[in-house]
Amino acid sequence: MGFKGDRVRFNVGGTKFETTATTLASAGPDSFFGPLLDGNWNLRPFSDEEIFVDRNPACFSIFLDLLRTGELYIPKKVPEDLLYREALFYGLLDHVRAAKWGRFDGRTMMRLTSTVKSRGLEQGTMVRASDDGGFCVAHGSVVHVYDWMLREHPSIELNHQKVNDIGWADPKSVVVTAPKGMGLFDSSTGELKHQFTVDSQGYHVKGFNAGPLCFGSDQKIFSTCRLRDDENGIGVWDGETGKQVDFWHESDEPLGRAHRLQWLDQGSCLLAAIHARSNRNPYRHFPYNLCMLDTRDKKVAWSWLGSPDLTSRERVWDAVAMEDKSLIAVTDEYYEGLGFLDLRFPRSVRWGPRRSTGVNMTSEGCHPKVEYYQGQLLLSTDDYISVFQGADFIPKLRLQHGDGAFICDFSVGGDRIFTLHHRENRLDVWEAPRPPIL
């Protein structure tokens, strides 16, 4: 390896390159270049010969520029699939992905970059983004999985069981819940890796109705469970081993029928959002819309009940906690707008400006949904997404395709927004444009 100071020479596919240890160090210790450096990021002493790598030289040149400048420029003559394959070899996929598009920012005009038309026989019901910018979408009993390059992988088949919820345990694993249980699947092959079971009050239950999911610290997986009419609760599993580590039992209905779960790292507790009325008995009201479960004693540490009146503005449909602001953002079923509930003084919701959508969203199979991502709130209403920022959550950005197709679900991850449209069975991908290369 020819060293002069901290310089090193490569011969890639017959083309010679020269770079420095500083440039290679920016690739990280897990990259192809990591073993060339010691713990202090100095080049290890080897022979005076250059390093020969039997790979594509055009892609290697792009990677060196990326490591030097942090910017990605792909010449038209280089196919992107080839670049991604080579990036996988060098362990640089994360660097390429980070430079492929800009960071999500509600003050920056995001653009619609891709549209994925579903081949599913049934309409899409939900979409979930992964942390690396991939996504999966459920169509009836089938889950279609895409990586961050928007390449479709083998689908996950549930044998005619309709999907209740989906989520990413990690970039390589997808959890799916259904009326007869839940499983962990390989995101690349669609193969079942583990089927979860439940032990409740000393009884082993093979089949259970698994519902909404969330993922916590220490690779914990949470899901609502309805075992029998008089036995409901939330199961907790170890995401690495698949073994159950806890079960929060409640003889009444609310916990097992929560429609959304969220793990709160700072408080080490679980937020559950529950529709005010029982699905089985519309005249029966649950004791709370929102509650927090203390993981230490498995009890409801905090709860809030809005009005169960169907015409009331206090009837919460969706909710997301913002721990850094001690607030819970909520939506209701029929109005555009956001409401806020102060966790320190939980009395009533402080609603922002709202108006009736003028559309029966329930008949369209669409409801307002709220998400919190990197200090920004996102709200779906009708056919557009609003992005709110700042201490007062002022709307800064509105994302709308323009064809009037209602959004039945959306998800944000990896600095991308994915919107699933109801009747067209179409999924749109929104990205911030990457900074220009000067």
Short mmCIF file of C-alpha atoms in Angstrom, two decimals:
data_model
loop_
_atom_site.label_atom_id
_atom_site.label_comp_id
_atom_site.label_asym_id
_atom_site.label_seq_id
_atom_site.Cartn_x
_atom_site.Cartn_y
_atom_site.Cartn_z
CA MET A 1 0.00 0.00 0.00
CA GLY A 2 1.73 3.19 -1.12
CA PHE A 3 1.70 5.62 1.81
CA LYS A 4 3.07 9.11 1.76
CA GLY A 5 2.08 10.79 4.99
CA ASP A 6 -1.52 9.78 5.41
CA ARG A 7 -2.17 9.21 1.71
CA VAL A 8 -3.21 5.91 0.18
CA ARG A 9 -3.53 4.72 -3.40
CA PHE A 10 -6.24 2.48 -4.85
CA ASN A 11 -6.48 0.65 -8.13
CA VAL A 12 -10.18 0.10 -8.81
CA GLY A 13 -10.91 -1.92 -11.91
CA GLY A 14 -7.74 -0.63 -13.55
CA THR A 15 -8.29 3.05 -12.67
CA LYS A 16 -5.97 4.57 -10.06
CA PHE A 17 -7.13 6.84 -7.21
CA GLU A 18 -5.33 8.58 -4.38
CA THR A 19 -6.94 9.87 -1.19
CA THR A 20 -6.22 10.48 2.50
CA ALA A 21 -6.94 8.83 5.83
CA THR A 22 -9.13 11.80 6.76
CA THR A 23 -11.40 11.15 3.79
CA LEU A 24 -11.58 7.41 4.46
CA ALA A 25 -12.31 7.99 8.16
CA SER A 26 -15.57 9.77 7.27
CA ALA A 27 -16.85 6.45 5.88
CA GLY A 28 -17.02 5.04 9.42
CA PRO A 29 -15.51 1.96 11.09
CA ASP A 30 -18.12 -0.44 9.66
CA SER A 31 -17.34 0.46 6.06
CA PHE A 32 -15.01 -1.27 3.63
CA PHE A 33 -12.35 1.28 4.61
CA GLY A 34 -12.68 0.78 8.38
CA PRO A 35 -10.07 -2.03 8.65
CA LEU A 36 -7.52 0.22 6.93
CA LEU A 37 -7.54 2.60 9.91
CA ASP A 38 -6.54 2.15 13.54
CA GLY A 39 -8.40 3.39 16.61
CA ASN A 40 -7.00 6.90 16.13
CA TRP A 41 -8.10 7.05 12.46
CA ASN A 42 -4.52 6.65 11.23
CA LEU A 43 -3.67 4.41 8.32
CA ARG A 44 -2.35 1.03 9.42
CA PRO A 45 1.17 0.19 8.16
CA PHE A 46 1.14 -2.24 5.28
CA SER A 47 3.30 -2.86 2.24
CA ASP A 48 4.08 -0.14 -0.27
CA GLU A 49 1.75 -1.52 -2.94
CA GLU A 50 -1.53 0.09 -3.92
CA ILE A 51 -4.82 -1.55 -2.94
CA PHE A 52 -6.49 -3.32 -5.83
CA VAL A 53 -10.30 -3.52 -5.75
CA ASP A 54 -12.04 -5.36 -8.56
CA ARG A 55 -15.09 -3.10 -8.68
CA ASN A 56 -16.59 -0.34 -10.82
CA PRO A 57 -14.24 2.70 -10.98
CA ALA A 58 -16.95 5.22 -11.94
CA CYS A 59 -18.89 4.45 -8.76
CA PHE A 60 -15.72 4.55 -6.65
CA SER A 61 -15.05 8.07 -7.92
CA ILE A 62 -18.56 9.13 -6.86
CA PHE A 63 -18.03 7.66 -3.39
CA LEU A 64 -14.73 9.49 -2.91
CA ASP A 65 -16.40 12.79 -3.78
CA LEU A 66 -19.22 11.95 -1.38
CA LEU A 67 -16.76 11.27 1.44
CA ARG A 68 -14.81 14.44 0.67
CA THR A 69 -17.71 16.87 0.34
CA GLY A 70 -20.81 15.18 1.80
CA GLU A 71 -22.55 15.78 -1.53
CA LEU A 72 -23.81 13.20 -3.99
CA TYR A 73 -23.61 13.77 -7.73
CA ILE A 74 -24.62 10.87 -9.97
CA PRO A 75 -23.67 11.32 -13.64
CA LYS A 76 -26.35 10.31 -16.12
CA LYS A 77 -24.11 7.55 -17.48
CA VAL A 78 -24.09 5.77 -14.08
CA PRO A 79 -27.29 3.77 -13.39
CA GLU A 80 -28.57 4.34 -9.84
CA ASP A 81 -29.11 0.62 -9.26
CA LEU A 82 -25.44 0.04 -10.03
CA LEU A 83 -24.43 2.81 -7.64
CA TYR A 84 -26.58 1.35 -4.84
CA ARG A 85 -25.13 -2.12 -5.40
CA GLU A 86 -21.60 -0.76 -5.19
CA ALA A 87 -22.49 1.32 -2.11
CA LEU A 88 -23.68 -1.86 -0.43
CA PHE A 89 -20.30 -3.49 -1.12
CA TYR A 90 -18.38 -0.58 0.41
CA GLY A 91 -20.78 -0.19 3.35
CA LEU A 92 -21.75 3.30 2.23
CA LEU A 93 -25.51 2.93 1.74
CA ASP A 94 -26.27 5.14 4.73
CA HIS A 95 -24.02 7.87 3.34
CA VAL A 96 -25.64 7.66 -0.09
CA ARG A 97 -29.15 7.67 1.39
CA ALA A 98 -28.39 10.68 3.61
CA ALA A 99 -27.10 12.65 0.63
CA LYS A 100 -29.82 11.51 -1.78
CA TRP A 101 -32.38 14.00 -0.51
CA GLY A 102 -32.45 16.88 1.95
CA ARG A 103 -33.55 16.75 5.58
CA PHE A 104 -37.25 17.03 6.23
CA ASP A 105 -38.09 20.61 7.18
CA GLY A 106 -41.56 22.15 7.23
CA ARG A 107 -40.12 25.44 5.96
CA THR A 108 -38.71 23.80 2.84
CA MET A 109 -40.93 23.10 -0.12
CA MET A 110 -40.99 19.33 -0.40
CA ARG A 111 -41.73 17.81 -3.76
CA LEU A 112 -43.54 14.77 -5.01
CA THR A 113 -40.75 12.55 -6.35
CA SER A 114 -42.37 9.15 -6.89
CA THR A 115 -45.76 7.49 -7.19
CA VAL A 116 -46.23 3.79 -6.54
CA LYS A 117 -49.30 2.17 -8.06
CA SER A 118 -50.46 -0.82 -6.07
CA ARG A 119 -50.98 -4.22 -7.64
CA GLY A 120 -53.10 -5.27 -4.66
CA LEU A 121 -56.58 -6.60 -5.33
CA GLU A 122 -57.93 -4.71 -2.32
CA GLN A 123 -57.61 -1.06 -1.43
CA GLY A 124 -54.68 -0.03 0.73
CA THR A 125 -55.56 0.55 4.35
CA MET A 126 -52.32 1.67 6.03
CA VAL A 127 -48.72 2.65 5.30
CA ARG A 128 -45.73 2.61 7.65
CA ALA A 129 -42.36 4.24 6.95
CA SER A 130 -39.07 2.76 8.11
CA ASP A 131 -36.29 4.79 9.67
CA ASP A 132 -34.15 4.43 6.55
CA GLY A 133 -36.77 5.73 4.11
CA GLY A 134 -38.42 2.49 3.01
CA PHE A 135 -42.07 1.64 3.61
CA CYS A 136 -44.64 -1.12 3.75
CA VAL A 137 -48.32 -0.89 2.87
CA ALA A 138 -51.20 -3.25 3.72
CA HIS A 139 -53.81 -4.35 1.21
CA GLY A 140 -56.32 -6.65 2.87
CA SER A 141 -54.34 -9.73 3.91
CA VAL A 142 -51.19 -8.80 1.96
CA VAL A 143 -48.34 -6.48 2.98
CA HIS A 144 -46.19 -5.04 0.20
CA VAL A 145 -42.67 -4.10 1.32
CA TYR A 146 -40.35 -1.58 -0.36
CA ASP A 147 -36.79 -0.61 0.53
CA TRP A 148 -35.52 2.97 0.55
CA MET A 149 -34.69 2.66 -3.16
CA LEU A 150 -38.43 2.00 -3.72
CA ARG A 151 -37.71 -1.50 -4.97
CA GLU A 152 -40.45 -3.95 -4.06
CA HIS A 153 -39.51 -7.06 -2.10
CA PRO A 154 -41.51 -10.31 -1.86
CA SER A 155 -44.85 -9.58 -0.22
CA ILE A 156 -46.02 -10.87 3.17
CA GLU A 157 -49.08 -13.14 2.89
CA LEU A 158 -51.43 -13.74 5.83
CA ASN A 159 -53.67 -16.47 4.37
CA HIS A 160 -56.83 -14.36 4.10
CA GLN A 161 -56.46 -12.72 7.52
CA LYS A 162 -56.98 -8.98 7.23
CA VAL A 163 -54.02 -6.98 8.53
CA ASN A 164 -54.76 -5.00 11.70
CA ASP A 165 -51.45 -3.14 11.90
CA ILE A 166 -47.87 -3.20 10.59
CA GLY A 167 -44.61 -1.74 11.86
CA TRP A 168 -40.84 -1.90 11.48
CA ALA A 169 -38.98 -3.57 14.33
CA ASP A 170 -35.78 -2.68 12.47
CA PRO A 171 -34.84 -2.10 8.79
CA LYS A 172 -34.74 -5.89 8.23
CA SER A 173 -37.89 -6.95 10.11
CA VAL A 174 -41.59 -6.14 9.82
CA VAL A 175 -44.17 -6.97 12.51
CA VAL A 176 -47.72 -7.70 11.35
CA THR A 177 -50.78 -8.05 13.57
CA ALA A 178 -53.99 -9.82 12.57
CA PRO A 179 -57.20 -11.26 14.09
CA LYS A 180 -55.45 -14.55 14.93
CA GLY A 181 -52.11 -13.29 16.23
CA MET A 182 -48.93 -11.51 15.16
CA GLY A 183 -45.65 -12.39 13.53
CA LEU A 184 -42.19 -11.05 12.74
CA PHE A 185 -41.28 -11.24 9.04
CA ASP A 186 -38.09 -10.77 7.06
CA SER A 187 -38.51 -7.54 5.08
CA SER A 188 -36.33 -8.82 2.21
CA THR A 189 -37.89 -12.26 1.71
CA GLY A 190 -41.35 -12.01 3.30
CA GLU A 191 -40.64 -15.16 5.31
CA LEU A 192 -42.01 -15.63 8.83
CA LYS A 193 -39.17 -15.40 11.37
CA HIS A 194 -41.19 -15.68 14.56
CA GLN A 195 -44.81 -16.12 15.61
CA PHE A 196 -45.69 -14.43 18.90
CA THR A 197 -47.66 -16.13 21.64
CA VAL A 198 -49.36 -14.84 24.80
CA ASP A 199 -49.32 -16.12 28.36
CA SER A 200 -51.96 -14.40 30.44
CA GLN A 201 -52.74 -15.21 34.05
CA GLY A 202 -51.01 -18.58 33.73
CA TYR A 203 -52.77 -19.62 30.51
CA HIS A 204 -50.97 -20.07 27.20
CA VAL A 205 -53.01 -18.60 24.35
CA LYS A 206 -52.06 -19.43 20.77
CA GLY A 207 -54.65 -17.36 18.98
CA PHE A 208 -55.48 -13.78 19.93
CA ASN A 209 -56.69 -10.67 18.16
CA ALA A 210 -53.59 -8.47 17.91
CA GLY A 211 -54.12 -4.80 17.14
CA PRO A 212 -52.12 -1.55 17.03
CA LEU A 213 -48.36 -1.74 17.48
CA CYS A 214 -45.60 0.43 18.84
CA PHE A 215 -41.91 -0.06 19.54
CA GLY A 216 -40.07 1.03 22.66
CA SER A 217 -36.59 1.14 24.08
CA ASP A 218 -34.51 -2.02 24.52
CA GLN A 219 -36.17 -3.53 21.42
CA LYS A 220 -39.55 -3.89 23.11
CA ILE A 221 -42.65 -4.56 20.99
CA PHE A 222 -46.10 -3.58 22.29
CA SER A 223 -49.47 -4.61 20.88
CA THR A 224 -53.06 -4.56 22.04
CA CYS A 225 -54.48 -8.05 22.65
CA ARG A 226 -58.05 -9.26 22.82
CA LEU A 227 -58.03 -12.84 24.09
CA ARG A 228 -61.61 -13.37 25.19
CA ASP A 229 -64.62 -11.16 25.83
CA ASP A 230 -63.57 -10.63 29.44
CA GLU A 231 -59.79 -10.57 28.96
CA ASN A 232 -58.05 -7.72 27.21
CA GLY A 233 -54.78 -5.91 27.59
CA ILE A 234 -51.42 -5.05 26.06
CA GLY A 235 -48.70 -7.61 25.41
CA VAL A 236 -44.99 -6.82 25.58
CA TRP A 237 -42.35 -8.87 23.73
CA ASP A 238 -38.60 -8.80 23.30
CA GLY A 239 -37.96 -7.82 19.68
CA GLU A 240 -34.69 -9.78 19.50
CA THR A 241 -35.85 -13.11 20.95
CA GLY A 242 -39.59 -12.83 20.28
CA LYS A 243 -40.36 -13.95 23.82
CA GLN A 244 -43.13 -12.33 25.85
CA VAL A 245 -41.75 -10.27 28.72
CA ASP A 246 -44.96 -8.82 30.14
CA PHE A 247 -48.73 -8.56 29.80
CA TRP A 248 -50.76 -5.63 31.09
CA HIS A 249 -54.10 -7.20 31.86
CA GLU A 250 -57.40 -5.39 32.15
CA SER A 251 -60.71 -7.19 32.58
CA ASP A 252 -62.60 -4.29 31.01
CA GLU A 253 -62.38 -3.40 27.31
CA PRO A 254 -60.38 -0.16 26.94
CA LEU A 255 -56.73 -1.27 26.77
CA GLY A 256 -57.36 -4.17 24.46
CA ARG A 257 -59.31 -1.91 22.13
CA ALA A 258 -56.89 1.02 21.99
CA HIS A 259 -56.56 2.28 18.43
CA ARG A 260 -53.11 3.79 18.91
CA LEU A 261 -50.09 3.12 21.14
CA GLN A 262 -46.99 5.28 21.62
CA TRP A 263 -43.93 4.60 23.75
CA LEU A 264 -42.59 7.64 25.64
CA ASP A 265 -38.87 7.32 26.32
CA GLN A 266 -38.49 10.11 28.86
CA GLY A 267 -41.28 8.89 31.10
CA SER A 268 -40.79 5.18 30.41
CA CYS A 269 -44.52 4.84 29.92
CA LEU A 270 -46.99 3.91 27.21
CA LEU A 271 -49.64 6.25 25.83
CA ALA A 272 -52.87 4.58 24.69
CA ALA A 273 -55.54 6.41 22.70
CA ILE A 274 -59.02 4.86 22.81
CA HIS A 275 -62.16 5.86 20.94
CA ALA A 276 -64.84 7.03 23.36
CA ARG A 277 -67.44 4.45 22.39
CA SER A 278 -67.34 0.66 22.34
CA ASN A 279 -67.47 -0.81 18.85
CA ARG A 280 -69.63 -3.65 20.08
CA ASN A 281 -72.03 -1.49 22.05
CA PRO A 282 -72.37 2.12 20.77
CA TYR A 283 -74.34 3.10 23.86
CA ARG A 284 -71.51 2.13 26.17
CA HIS A 285 -68.77 4.64 26.92
CA PHE A 286 -65.21 3.83 27.95
CA PRO A 287 -63.82 5.55 31.06
CA TYR A 288 -61.15 7.49 29.17
CA ASN A 289 -59.96 8.57 25.73
CA LEU A 290 -56.28 8.81 26.64
CA CYS A 291 -54.23 7.11 29.31
CA MET A 292 -50.61 6.53 30.26
CA LEU A 293 -49.48 3.19 31.61
CA ASP A 294 -46.63 3.11 34.11
CA THR A 295 -44.30 0.25 33.14
CA ARG A 296 -43.20 -0.27 36.74
CA ASP A 297 -46.52 -1.16 38.36
CA LYS A 298 -48.55 -1.75 35.17
CA LYS A 299 -51.28 0.63 36.24
CA VAL A 300 -52.94 3.60 34.61
CA ALA A 301 -50.92 6.52 35.96
CA TRP A 302 -52.80 9.24 34.09
CA SER A 303 -56.00 9.39 32.08
CA TRP A 304 -58.20 11.92 30.35
CA LEU A 305 -61.82 11.66 29.23
CA GLY A 306 -63.27 13.96 26.64
CA SER A 307 -66.94 14.15 25.95
CA PRO A 308 -68.39 10.95 24.44
CA ASP A 309 -70.99 13.08 22.67
CA LEU A 310 -70.65 12.46 18.94
CA THR A 311 -71.17 16.17 18.17
CA SER A 312 -68.74 17.42 20.80
CA ARG A 313 -65.43 19.04 19.94
CA GLU A 314 -63.85 17.08 22.77
CA ARG A 315 -64.24 13.73 21.01
CA VAL A 316 -60.65 12.75 20.18
CA TRP A 317 -59.98 10.60 17.14
CA ASP A 318 -56.17 10.52 16.95
CA ALA A 319 -53.43 11.63 19.33
CA VAL A 320 -49.65 11.88 19.53
CA ALA A 321 -47.55 12.89 22.55
CA MET A 322 -44.74 15.45 22.33
CA GLU A 323 -42.62 14.78 25.39
CA ASP A 324 -40.25 17.69 24.75
CA LYS A 325 -43.19 20.09 24.97
CA SER A 326 -45.30 18.27 27.63
CA LEU A 327 -48.20 18.28 25.19
CA ILE A 328 -50.45 15.81 23.43
CA ALA A 329 -51.66 16.85 19.97
CA VAL A 330 -55.12 15.54 19.13
CA THR A 331 -57.56 15.53 16.24
CA ASP A 332 -61.24 14.80 16.13
CA GLU A 333 -63.20 12.86 13.56
CA TYR A 334 -65.02 15.55 11.65
CA TYR A 335 -63.06 18.81 11.73
CA GLU A 336 -59.84 20.13 10.33
CA GLY A 337 -57.42 21.43 12.93
CA LEU A 338 -55.29 20.52 15.88
CA GLY A 339 -56.02 20.49 19.57
CA PHE A 340 -53.51 20.41 22.41
CA LEU A 341 -53.75 18.84 25.84
CA ASP A 342 -51.24 19.95 28.47
CA LEU A 343 -49.84 16.92 30.28
CA ARG A 344 -49.11 19.00 33.37
CA PHE A 345 -52.66 20.37 33.70
CA PRO A 346 -54.92 17.97 31.77
CA ARG A 347 -58.34 19.57 31.87
CA SER A 348 -59.65 20.25 28.41
CA VAL A 349 -58.29 20.40 24.89
CA ARG A 350 -57.19 23.78 23.56
CA TRP A 351 -58.32 23.72 19.96
CA GLY A 352 -56.77 25.82 17.24
CA PRO A 353 -58.75 27.34 14.34
CA ARG A 354 -60.95 24.73 12.74
CA ARG A 355 -63.55 24.39 10.06
CA SER A 356 -65.76 21.59 8.87
CA THR A 357 -64.21 19.74 5.96
CA GLY A 358 -67.55 19.65 4.17
CA VAL A 359 -66.92 16.00 3.38
CA ASN A 360 -68.09 12.91 5.22
CA MET A 361 -64.65 11.48 5.69
CA THR A 362 -66.03 8.45 7.50
CA SER A 363 -67.91 7.36 4.38
CA GLU A 364 -64.69 7.81 2.40
CA GLY A 365 -62.77 5.58 4.82
CA CYS A 366 -60.48 8.47 5.77
CA HIS A 367 -59.96 10.22 9.09
CA PRO A 368 -57.61 13.00 10.19
CA LYS A 369 -54.29 11.65 11.41
CA VAL A 370 -51.50 13.40 13.29
CA GLU A 371 -47.78 12.56 13.53
CA TYR A 372 -44.79 14.15 15.28
CA TYR A 373 -41.42 14.07 13.55
CA GLN A 374 -38.23 15.95 14.43
CA GLY A 375 -40.10 18.69 16.30
CA GLN A 376 -42.74 19.13 13.61
CA LEU A 377 -46.42 18.17 13.58
CA LEU A 378 -48.07 16.72 10.50
CA LEU A 379 -51.84 16.57 10.02
CA SER A 380 -53.72 14.87 7.19
CA THR A 381 -57.05 16.35 6.14
CA ASP A 382 -58.98 15.52 2.99
CA ASP A 383 -56.34 15.36 0.23
CA TYR A 384 -53.45 17.27 1.78
CA ILE A 385 -50.87 17.21 4.59
CA SER A 386 -50.24 20.27 6.77
CA VAL A 387 -46.89 20.72 8.52
CA PHE A 388 -46.83 22.80 11.72
CA GLN A 389 -43.73 24.29 13.35
CA GLY A 390 -42.66 26.54 16.18
CA ALA A 391 -43.83 27.04 19.75
CA ASP A 392 -47.33 27.94 18.55
CA PHE A 393 -47.36 25.27 15.81
CA ILE A 394 -47.98 27.63 12.93
CA PRO A 395 -48.69 25.86 9.60
CA LYS A 396 -45.61 26.30 7.41
CA LEU A 397 -46.19 23.88 4.57
CA ARG A 398 -49.06 22.23 2.73
CA LEU A 399 -48.49 19.14 0.59
CA GLN A 400 -51.18 18.39 -1.98
CA HIS A 401 -51.07 16.34 -5.15
CA GLY A 402 -53.82 18.34 -6.80
CA ASP A 403 -56.01 15.52 -8.09
CA GLY A 404 -58.40 15.55 -5.13
CA ALA A 405 -57.67 11.99 -4.00
CA PHE A 406 -58.37 11.61 -0.28
CA ILE A 407 -55.55 10.52 2.01
CA CYS A 408 -56.56 7.49 4.06
CA ASP A 409 -53.19 7.18 5.81
CA PHE A 410 -49.71 8.68 5.85
CA SER A 411 -46.39 7.97 7.52
CA VAL A 412 -43.09 9.81 7.86
CA GLY A 413 -39.63 8.28 8.26
CA GLY A 414 -36.13 8.64 6.86
CA ASP A 415 -36.96 12.29 5.99
CA ARG A 416 -39.68 11.12 3.59
CA ILE A 417 -43.45 11.43 3.74
CA PHE A 418 -45.60 8.63 2.30
CA THR A 419 -49.27 9.37 1.56
CA LEU A 420 -51.70 6.54 0.80
CA HIS A 421 -54.68 7.61 -1.27
CA HIS A 422 -58.00 5.89 -0.87
CA ARG A 423 -59.78 5.21 -4.15
CA GLU A 424 -56.86 5.35 -6.54
CA ASN A 425 -54.89 2.80 -4.50
CA ARG A 426 -51.89 5.00 -5.03
CA LEU A 427 -48.97 5.89 -2.78
CA ASP A 428 -47.05 9.14 -3.16
CA VAL A 429 -43.51 9.78 -1.93
CA TRP A 430 -42.54 13.29 -0.87
CA GLU A 431 -38.94 14.41 -0.38
CA ALA A 432 -37.08 17.65 0.29
CA PRO A 433 -34.87 18.54 -2.67
CA ARG A 434 -31.19 17.96 -1.99
CA PRO A 435 -29.00 21.05 -1.76
CA PRO A 436 -27.60 22.19 -5.10
CA ILE A 437 -24.01 21.30 -5.92
CA LEU A 438 -22.10 24.48 -6.59
#
